[in-house]
Short mmCIF file of C-alpha atoms in Angstrom, two decimals:
data_model
loop_
_atom_site.label_atom_id
_atom_site.label_comp_id
_atom_site.label_asym_id
_atom_site.label_seq_id
_atom_site.Cartn_x
_atom_site.Cartn_y
_atom_site.Cartn_z
CA MET I 1 -0.02 0.20 -0.10
CA HIS I 2 2.65 2.39 1.03
CA LEU I 3 4.69 1.81 -2.20
CA ARG I 4 1.65 2.08 -4.42
CA ARG I 5 0.82 5.48 -2.59
CA LEU I 6 4.41 6.53 -3.18
CA LEU I 7 4.54 5.54 -6.93
CA ARG I 8 1.09 7.50 -7.22
CA THR I 9 2.45 10.63 -5.53
CA VAL I 10 5.70 10.51 -7.55
CA ARG I 11 4.21 10.07 -10.94
CA HIS I 12 2.94 13.56 -10.75
CA LEU I 13 6.10 15.21 -9.84
CA ARG I 14 8.41 17.01 -12.35
CA PRO I 15 11.71 15.69 -12.98
CA ARG I 16 13.25 18.70 -11.04
CA GLN I 17 10.98 18.08 -8.14
CA ALA I 18 11.78 14.82 -7.93
CA TRP I 19 15.42 15.35 -7.84
CA GLY I 20 14.85 17.98 -5.15
CA GLN I 21 12.77 15.43 -2.77
CA LEU I 22 15.63 12.90 -3.08
CA ARG I 23 18.24 15.49 -2.52
CA HIS I 24 16.28 16.99 0.56
CA TYR I 25 15.75 13.55 2.09
CA LEU I 26 19.55 12.14 1.31
CA TRP I 27 21.75 15.46 2.04
CA ARG I 28 21.48 17.78 4.70
CA PRO I 29 20.86 21.47 3.84
CA ARG I 30 24.18 23.40 2.61
CA LEU I 31 25.25 26.13 5.35
CA VAL I 32 27.56 28.91 5.03
CA ALA I 33 30.46 29.29 7.51
CA GLN I 34 32.40 32.15 5.81
CA ALA I 35 32.02 35.84 7.05
CA ALA I 36 30.16 38.16 5.09
CA PRO I 37 31.86 40.90 2.85
CA ALA I 38 31.75 44.86 4.00
CA PHE I 39 28.39 46.29 4.25
CA PRO I 40 27.94 47.92 1.02
CA GLY I 41 25.40 50.45 2.03
CA VAL I 42 21.80 50.88 0.92
CA GLN I 43 20.85 52.33 -2.42
CA TRP I 44 16.76 52.01 -2.11
CA HIS I 45 14.42 54.61 -1.20
CA PRO I 46 11.24 53.14 -0.19
CA ARG I 47 8.25 55.38 -1.19
CA GLY I 48 6.41 55.09 2.21
CA PRO I 49 6.23 52.63 5.19
CA PHE I 50 6.09 48.68 4.79
CA ILE I 51 3.13 47.09 6.52
CA ALA I 52 2.73 43.92 7.89
CA PRO I 53 1.80 41.07 5.38
CA SER I 54 -1.07 39.88 7.17
CA GLU I 55 -3.23 42.10 9.74
CA SER I 56 -1.86 41.51 13.33
CA ARG I 57 -4.36 40.35 16.01
CA GLN I 58 -1.85 41.49 18.97
CA ASP I 59 -0.75 44.65 20.26
CA THR I 60 2.88 45.55 21.34
CA ALA I 61 2.05 45.21 25.09
CA GLN I 62 0.70 41.61 24.30
CA LEU I 63 3.98 40.70 22.43
CA LEU I 64 6.47 42.46 25.02
CA ASP I 65 4.66 40.02 27.34
CA GLY I 66 5.59 37.27 25.53
CA ASN I 67 2.25 36.12 24.49
CA LEU I 68 2.37 35.20 20.78
CA LEU I 69 -0.50 34.31 18.82
CA PHE I 70 -0.05 31.92 15.63
CA LEU I 71 -2.56 29.85 13.99
CA ASN I 72 -5.24 30.75 16.25
CA GLU I 73 -3.07 29.35 19.25
CA GLU I 74 -1.56 31.66 21.74
CA ARG I 75 1.67 30.60 23.55
CA ASN I 76 3.26 32.50 26.16
CA VAL I 77 7.35 31.90 25.06
CA GLY I 78 8.66 34.71 27.09
CA TRP I 79 10.45 38.08 25.53
CA PRO I 80 12.53 37.80 23.48
CA PRO I 81 10.88 34.50 22.55
CA ASP I 82 12.65 31.32 23.44
CA TRP I 83 13.37 30.20 20.04
CA GLU I 84 13.11 26.41 20.72
CA ALA I 85 9.83 26.28 23.00
CA THR I 86 7.58 24.95 20.60
CA ARG I 87 9.51 22.15 19.05
CA ASP I 88 6.18 19.97 19.45
CA TYR I 89 4.33 22.16 16.85
CA LYS I 90 6.38 23.04 13.92
CA LEU I 91 4.24 25.15 12.01
CA TRP I 92 3.73 27.38 15.11
CA GLN I 93 7.28 27.56 15.20
CA TYR I 94 7.57 28.53 11.57
CA ASN I 95 5.51 31.58 12.24
CA LEU I 96 7.84 32.52 15.31
CA HIS I 97 10.74 32.33 12.84
CA TYR I 98 8.85 34.43 10.30
CA PHE I 99 8.99 37.66 11.93
CA GLU I 100 6.06 39.33 10.85
CA TYR I 101 5.29 40.49 14.04
CA ILE I 102 8.38 42.79 14.12
CA LEU I 103 6.50 45.05 11.53
CA SER I 104 4.70 45.96 14.94
CA LEU I 105 7.39 47.15 17.48
CA PRO I 106 9.18 50.11 17.80
CA TYR I 107 12.69 50.25 16.69
CA VAL I 108 14.25 49.43 20.29
CA GLU I 109 12.33 46.46 20.63
CA ALA I 110 12.78 45.14 16.92
CA ARG I 111 16.41 45.46 17.58
CA ARG I 112 16.33 43.63 20.68
CA VAL I 113 14.54 40.57 19.23
CA ALA I 114 16.62 40.59 15.98
CA LEU I 115 19.95 40.46 18.21
CA ASP I 116 18.61 37.75 20.18
CA TRP I 117 17.79 35.69 17.33
CA MET I 118 21.04 35.70 15.92
CA LEU I 119 22.76 35.07 19.12
CA LYS I 120 20.50 32.24 20.32
CA HIS I 121 19.62 30.57 16.94
CA PRO I 122 22.73 30.26 15.02
CA CYS I 123 23.21 28.46 11.80
CA ALA I 124 22.90 24.84 12.07
CA HIS I 125 21.27 21.69 10.47
CA ASP I 126 18.65 20.93 13.30
CA GLN I 127 17.50 24.58 13.57
CA VAL I 128 14.04 25.39 12.25
CA GLY I 129 14.60 29.29 11.72
CA TRP I 130 17.57 28.01 8.94
CA GLU I 131 15.14 26.25 6.66
CA PRO I 132 14.46 27.87 3.56
CA TYR I 133 10.99 29.05 3.76
CA PRO I 134 11.46 30.91 7.45
CA ILE I 135 14.41 32.25 5.99
CA SER I 136 12.70 33.68 2.76
CA LEU I 137 9.89 35.52 5.22
CA ARG I 138 12.31 36.54 7.77
CA LEU I 139 14.67 38.38 5.11
CA GLN I 140 11.57 40.38 3.72
CA ASN I 141 10.24 41.44 7.01
CA TRP I 142 13.75 42.34 8.58
CA VAL I 143 14.51 44.23 5.51
CA SER I 144 11.34 45.94 5.33
CA LEU I 145 11.54 47.24 8.74
CA PHE I 146 15.22 48.30 9.18
CA PHE I 147 16.23 49.18 5.57
CA GLY I 148 12.67 50.75 4.89
CA ASN I 149 10.38 51.86 7.97
CA HIS I 150 13.56 52.57 10.20
CA LEU I 151 16.34 53.35 7.77
CA ALA I 152 17.92 56.42 8.84
CA THR I 153 17.87 55.00 12.48
CA THR I 154 19.38 51.65 11.58
CA LEU I 155 22.08 53.22 9.51
CA SER I 156 23.11 55.61 12.18
CA ASP I 157 23.48 52.43 14.85
CA ASN I 158 26.85 51.01 13.57
CA GLU I 159 27.15 48.29 15.76
CA PHE I 160 23.64 46.67 15.08
CA VAL I 161 24.11 47.39 11.24
CA ASP I 162 27.10 45.38 11.06
CA ALA I 163 25.49 42.43 13.04
CA LEU I 164 22.40 42.98 10.80
CA TRP I 165 24.02 42.89 7.57
CA SER I 166 26.12 39.94 8.78
CA SER I 167 23.14 37.97 9.33
CA ILE I 168 21.23 38.95 6.36
CA TRP I 169 24.14 37.95 4.11
CA GLN I 170 24.59 34.48 5.71
CA GLN I 171 20.83 33.79 5.59
CA ALA I 172 20.40 34.96 1.94
CA GLU I 173 23.54 32.75 1.10
CA VAL I 174 22.05 29.69 2.96
CA LEU I 175 18.71 30.34 1.25
CA ARG I 176 20.48 30.49 -2.34
CA LYS I 177 22.02 27.02 -1.73
CA ASN I 178 18.76 25.30 -0.57
CA LEU I 179 16.22 26.56 -2.83
CA GLU I 180 12.90 24.85 -2.35
CA ILE I 181 12.60 23.08 -6.03
CA ARG I 182 11.10 19.99 -4.40
CA LEU I 183 8.04 22.08 -3.63
CA LEU I 184 7.89 24.93 -6.08
CA GLY I 185 4.52 26.92 -5.88
CA ASN I 186 4.77 29.64 -3.03
CA HIS I 187 7.56 28.49 -1.33
CA LEU I 188 9.91 28.84 -4.46
CA TRP I 189 8.07 32.09 -5.30
CA GLU I 190 9.06 33.43 -1.70
CA ASN I 191 12.75 32.21 -2.03
CA ALA I 192 12.91 34.27 -5.18
CA VAL I 193 11.34 37.49 -3.58
CA ALA I 194 13.93 37.14 -0.80
CA LEU I 195 16.66 36.86 -3.21
CA VAL I 196 15.69 38.71 -6.16
CA PRO I 197 17.91 41.74 -7.17
CA HIS I 198 15.86 44.72 -7.39
CA ARG I 199 16.56 47.82 -9.35
CA ASP I 200 17.54 50.09 -6.70
CA PRO I 201 17.55 48.27 -3.09
CA LEU I 202 20.51 46.92 -0.76
CA SER I 203 23.30 46.99 -3.46
CA HIS I 204 24.14 43.22 -2.13
CA ARG I 205 23.45 40.73 -5.14
CA CYS I 206 22.78 37.06 -3.92
#
C-alpha cells in the first residue's frame, strides 16, 4: 500500500521536483560558514512605510509580555521569545521565525529581538529558523523594517547594522544554496522574492 501510494505521488512530480525530494532526504542543507563581505550600504528609497503581510491580532504590549498568537493558538514563550520553545508544533514555530510581528514593534524592541535571534539561533542543520521558507519570509520582514521603515535609525546604529548585515548575508547565502525546488509553488516564489536583485535596493546581490 505504501509503495503504491508513493508511486502515485511521484508520477505527478516534475523531474526537478523528484530530484529535489531525493536531495532533501539524502543530503543535509548546505550551510555557509564564511564571513560576510563589508556592508555595501543601501541604495533604495522606499516610497512609504511597509506594513505587515497580514493584519496583526496582537498589540505591542501583548508581544512584549511574551504572548504570541499564531494559527489561532496563543502561547507564552517569553520576550525575547524562547526560540526552541515549541518544537512540538513545527508550523507554529515556523510562524515564530517568520518575524512578521516585528513590523508592529518600535525600533528598540525590534533591534533587541533580532539580535537575540542572531545570538541564540545560530546556523545549524537542526534549526527550524534556518530552513529555506522561514529564511525567505524573515529576510523580507527584516529588510522591510530596518532598511525601510527605520532606515535612518538603522544606518546610524553602526554596531547593529554590522550585525544585521552579517546575518542577512549569511541567511541569503544559505537560502541561495537551498532553494525549495522540490516544493515549487509559493515556497519557491518566496525564495525568489527574498533573493531577487531589485533595481535599486540593498546593493548586495545573491
